Amino acid sequence: MNRAGRIILELCLALAPAALWWWLARAPESGMAPRFFAQIAMLAAPLGVLAWFHRVYPSRRLAALALAPALASLALFANQTLAPWVWLLDALLVLVAVIDLISLPRAGMLSVAREAGRVVSLVKPHPITLSVRNLSARAFDATIRDGVPADLEARPDELRHHFTPRSLAVFEYQLVARRRGAFELKEVFFRVRSRMRLWQRMLVFRVDTTLHVYPDLKQLGQYALLARLNRLNLLGVRRTRRVGQDNEFERLRDYAVGDNYRHIDWRSTARRRKLTVKDFQQNQSQRVYFLIDCGRMMVNRAAGLSLLDHAFNAALMLSYVALSRGDAVGLLCFSDAIHSFVPARGGMNQMNRLLHGTFDQFPRLVESRYDRAFLYLESQSRKRSLVVLITNVIDEVNRLQIEQYLENLVGRHLPLGVLLRDRRIYDFLDAKAPRDGGLYRAAAAADILAWRQQILTDLHAKGVLSLDVFPEDLTAPLVNRYLDIKARHLL
């Protein structure tokens, strides 16, 4: 339908109730009820046309002003001679509303652009910039809301601004992702107001932006910065004393408290007039494989994230550390099937492959098949590797499988079983003076912890390294265990 036909249709829909009311008013046999409902329809029809075709709605201010003629019409019950004044008040309100309606901004008066980085870190604030240009010679107020999917959170969620004529406004807000994966920001919503704020219009602008939410990436940059400053202890990464001494020179750096005086480079110290020490790197390149359980045992949440998200964050952090030390890193995600496999490679470009192998993996409500995961890894990796299994143990069946397959790796590989704790179990034990059912819950929690401790003891007896840690605290202990393995030359 062209523009002229649409205008004719809108006029017909708006005037049809008025014609019906006029016909009922002239018909002597029509009662009061039909005329009353026809009058209500006559008043509501124009508002319905504006809302349906133009997304224009009356504001609260207009509704408040409409109370004046409504209250004045009550005086007609006492004196019918006041009818002309009531009609005059109605006409004045309609005239003011129509004049103010003309000042309402249209979509063609605005242009919108969005700027955002494509890569987003999970639960980390990500800056988004909206550029809005007022192309008209009118000033108006507007409320802006970006079309953010349900798993993303905008802070703040609404932006308010007074646009001056022919101006450019730039808005910045933070976007926080609650789930990994690919997301589309498709629309930007505006609510603009007329000059006297009697009307408001909803405008929608199509602005497509693709975002890929990955596990926490900002921790990698933080690690690199603190590593240069020799302040990794701020992340919980402790200094590990090496057994023996590697003699492959890596770099020169400033002296820090606790460094070995024998490593001071006196020539560089004299030239820089500042104590300078030598750093050495280990002279062997080794392999690290992550086996990450994506089954039902990783669905639980801790500190706002699923156990799987915590596992990915820690695995990527350790991958960055291992790659920066010359090791090769690989990844295998599994549940009842193999979902993602990244062969072990060295070099920092491997981080991109690991990120793409993890960002769209989510916990599934299925039973994990450890046999498939370990057999697949065995067929893909023959060289001795550090195999890090990150999972959760909640029953005896899973315990037997984990112990069996990790034990089978002893000799060919170096297995490390990472078992994630449930903080709520410890909360039951820490409860002061438990009453009623609290005492039974504390006893059950103690029994579960004793059972988990037996698992760790059995793994140690079979030559399997283990790590029992809370999910939100996983990163630093996992990195420390890797550094300890490297320092003791266990691989």
mmCIF file of C-alpha atoms in Angstrom, residues 119-259:
data_model
loop_
_atom_site.group_PDB
_atom_site.id
_atom_site.type_symbol
_atom_site.label_atom_id
_atom_site.label_comp_id
_atom_site.label_asym_id
_atom_site.label_seq_id
_atom_site.Cartn_x
_atom_site.Cartn_y
_atom_site.Cartn_z
ATOM 1 C CA VAL A 119 35.189 -10.100 21.585
ATOM 2 C CA VAL A 120 33.577 -9.947 25.039
ATOM 3 C CA SER A 121 34.849 -11.531 28.250
ATOM 4 C CA LEU A 122 32.414 -13.412 30.414
ATOM 5 C CA VAL A 123 31.032 -11.318 33.361
ATOM 6 C CA LYS A 124 33.546 -8.572 32.603
ATOM 7 C CA PRO A 125 32.253 -5.066 31.705
ATOM 8 C CA HIS A 126 32.477 -4.448 27.970
ATOM 9 C CA PRO A 127 32.180 -0.859 26.645
ATOM 10 C CA ILE A 128 29.496 -0.077 24.063
ATOM 11 C CA THR A 129 29.233 3.294 22.314
ATOM 12 C CA LEU A 130 26.050 4.676 20.720
ATOM 13 C CA SER A 131 26.310 7.707 18.437
ATOM 14 C CA VAL A 132 22.989 9.485 17.824
ATOM 15 C CA ARG A 133 22.714 12.441 15.457
ATOM 16 C CA ASN A 134 19.747 14.835 15.449
ATOM 17 C CA LEU A 135 19.298 15.831 11.798
ATOM 18 C CA SER A 136 16.379 18.195 12.406
ATOM 19 C CA ALA A 137 16.114 21.798 13.593
ATOM 20 C CA ARG A 138 13.986 20.743 16.576
ATOM 21 C CA ALA A 139 14.970 20.127 20.179
ATOM 22 C CA PHE A 140 13.411 17.231 22.047
ATOM 23 C CA ASP A 141 13.911 14.801 24.919
ATOM 24 C CA ALA A 142 14.497 11.103 24.361
ATOM 25 C CA THR A 143 15.033 7.900 26.322
ATOM 26 C CA ILE A 144 17.306 5.346 24.643
ATOM 27 C CA ARG A 145 17.466 1.613 25.296
ATOM 28 C CA ASP A 146 19.712 -0.762 23.389
ATOM 29 C CA GLY A 147 18.250 -4.069 22.197
ATOM 30 C CA VAL A 148 20.258 -6.316 24.522
ATOM 31 C CA PRO A 149 19.462 -10.079 24.581
ATOM 32 C CA ALA A 150 18.290 -11.694 27.803
ATOM 33 C CA ASP A 151 21.695 -13.176 28.702
ATOM 34 C CA LEU A 152 23.384 -9.769 28.463
ATOM 35 C CA GLU A 153 22.977 -6.936 30.948
ATOM 36 C CA ALA A 154 23.308 -3.237 30.091
ATOM 37 C CA ARG A 155 24.558 -0.855 32.771
ATOM 38 C CA PRO A 156 22.690 1.471 32.775
ATOM 39 C CA ASP A 157 19.802 -0.050 30.869
ATOM 40 C CA GLU A 158 18.320 3.349 29.878
ATOM 41 C CA LEU A 159 19.955 6.536 28.625
ATOM 42 C CA ARG A 160 18.208 9.912 28.797
ATOM 43 C CA HIS A 161 19.248 12.973 26.845
ATOM 44 C CA HIS A 162 17.983 16.355 25.639
ATOM 45 C CA PHE A 163 18.830 16.713 21.947
ATOM 46 C CA THR A 164 19.555 20.193 20.691
ATOM 47 C CA PRO A 165 18.965 21.072 17.009
ATOM 48 C CA ARG A 166 21.408 19.457 14.587
ATOM 49 C CA SER A 167 23.594 17.936 17.271
ATOM 50 C CA LEU A 168 25.555 14.758 17.864
ATOM 51 C CA ALA A 169 25.330 12.859 21.147
ATOM 52 C CA VAL A 170 27.669 10.006 22.107
ATOM 53 C CA PHE A 171 26.592 7.578 24.837
ATOM 54 C CA GLU A 172 28.695 4.927 26.542
ATOM 55 C CA TYR A 173 27.467 2.088 28.700
ATOM 56 C CA GLN A 174 28.838 -1.196 30.019
ATOM 57 C CA LEU A 175 27.630 -4.573 28.791
ATOM 58 C CA VAL A 176 27.999 -7.590 31.084
ATOM 59 C CA ALA A 177 27.596 -11.076 29.593
ATOM 60 C CA ARG A 178 26.161 -13.812 31.794
ATOM 61 C CA ARG A 179 26.645 -16.605 29.257
ATOM 62 C CA ARG A 180 29.185 -17.525 26.619
ATOM 63 C CA GLY A 181 28.313 -17.790 22.940
ATOM 64 C CA ALA A 182 27.476 -15.630 19.918
ATOM 65 C CA PHE A 183 24.938 -12.823 20.352
ATOM 66 C CA GLU A 184 23.331 -10.332 18.006
ATOM 67 C CA LEU A 185 22.492 -6.745 18.951
ATOM 68 C CA LYS A 186 19.950 -5.859 16.289
ATOM 69 C CA GLU A 187 17.929 -2.825 17.363
ATOM 70 C CA VAL A 188 18.120 0.445 19.262
ATOM 71 C CA PHE A 189 14.862 1.676 20.806
ATOM 72 C CA PHE A 190 13.944 5.336 21.281
ATOM 73 C CA ARG A 191 11.109 6.969 23.183
ATOM 74 C CA VAL A 192 10.885 10.587 22.048
ATOM 75 C CA ARG A 193 8.590 13.244 23.490
ATOM 76 C CA SER A 194 6.791 16.185 21.928
ATOM 77 C CA ARG A 195 7.544 19.787 22.800
ATOM 78 C CA MET A 196 4.925 20.063 25.575
ATOM 79 C CA ARG A 197 5.407 16.367 26.483
ATOM 80 C CA LEU A 198 1.786 15.497 25.771
ATOM 81 C CA TRP A 199 2.776 12.736 23.323
ATOM 82 C CA GLN A 200 5.487 10.135 23.049
ATOM 83 C CA ARG A 201 6.603 8.036 20.098
ATOM 84 C CA MET A 202 8.435 4.723 20.003
ATOM 85 C CA LEU A 203 11.127 4.561 17.323
ATOM 86 C CA VAL A 204 13.123 1.475 16.380
ATOM 87 C CA PHE A 205 16.410 1.666 14.447
ATOM 88 C CA ARG A 206 18.039 -1.431 12.972
ATOM 89 C CA VAL A 207 21.745 -1.526 13.895
ATOM 90 C CA ASP A 208 23.307 -5.002 13.623
ATOM 91 C CA THR A 209 26.289 -5.868 15.814
ATOM 92 C CA THR A 210 27.728 -9.343 16.458
ATOM 93 C CA LEU A 211 29.338 -10.144 19.800
ATOM 94 C CA HIS A 212 31.262 -13.285 20.721
ATOM 95 C CA VAL A 213 31.354 -13.904 24.456
ATOM 96 C CA TYR A 214 34.436 -15.886 25.464
ATOM 97 C CA PRO A 215 35.652 -17.061 28.860
ATOM 98 C CA ASP A 216 37.448 -14.436 30.919
ATOM 99 C CA LEU A 217 40.149 -12.939 28.665
ATOM 100 C CA LYS A 218 41.062 -9.898 30.727
ATOM 101 C CA GLN A 219 42.795 -12.089 33.290
ATOM 102 C CA LEU A 220 45.317 -12.986 30.565
ATOM 103 C CA GLY A 221 46.314 -9.360 30.072
ATOM 104 C CA GLN A 222 46.455 -8.884 33.835
ATOM 105 C CA TYR A 223 48.773 -11.891 34.146
ATOM 106 C CA ALA A 224 51.072 -10.582 31.405
ATOM 107 C CA LEU A 225 51.299 -7.154 33.077
ATOM 108 C CA LEU A 226 52.017 -8.554 36.528
ATOM 109 C CA ALA A 227 54.555 -10.975 35.061
ATOM 110 C CA ARG A 228 56.526 -8.028 33.624
ATOM 111 C CA LEU A 229 56.377 -6.280 36.987
ATOM 112 C CA ASN A 230 57.271 -9.488 38.835
ATOM 113 C CA ARG A 231 54.105 -9.179 40.913
ATOM 114 C CA LEU A 232 52.343 -12.455 40.144
ATOM 115 C CA ASN A 233 51.777 -12.965 43.853
ATOM 116 C CA LEU A 234 48.889 -10.488 43.529
ATOM 117 C CA LEU A 235 47.056 -13.166 41.505
ATOM 118 C CA GLY A 236 47.859 -15.874 44.023
ATOM 119 C CA VAL A 237 50.654 -17.346 41.855
ATOM 120 C CA ARG A 238 53.565 -18.161 44.125
ATOM 121 C CA ARG A 239 57.238 -18.296 43.267
ATOM 122 C CA THR A 240 58.375 -21.900 42.762
ATOM 123 C CA ARG A 241 61.941 -22.957 43.462
ATOM 124 C CA ARG A 242 63.327 -25.110 40.684
ATOM 125 C CA VAL A 243 64.946 -28.450 41.367
ATOM 126 C CA GLY A 244 68.294 -28.267 39.633
ATOM 127 C CA GLN A 245 69.067 -25.379 37.313
ATOM 128 C CA ASP A 246 68.174 -24.728 33.704
ATOM 129 C CA ASN A 247 70.780 -22.631 31.951
ATOM 130 C CA GLU A 248 68.886 -21.371 28.894
ATOM 131 C CA PHE A 249 68.818 -17.578 29.121
ATOM 132 C CA GLU A 250 65.385 -15.987 28.651
ATOM 133 C CA ARG A 251 65.554 -12.257 29.495
ATOM 134 C CA LEU A 252 66.915 -9.516 31.751
ATOM 135 C CA ARG A 253 64.693 -7.844 34.303
ATOM 136 C CA ASP A 254 64.870 -5.591 37.349
ATOM 137 C CA TYR A 255 65.957 -7.124 40.612
ATOM 138 C CA ALA A 256 63.151 -8.018 43.039
ATOM 139 C CA VAL A 257 63.330 -8.958 46.687
ATOM 140 C CA GLY A 258 63.994 -12.684 46.997
ATOM 141 C CA ASP A 259 65.970 -13.093 43.748
#
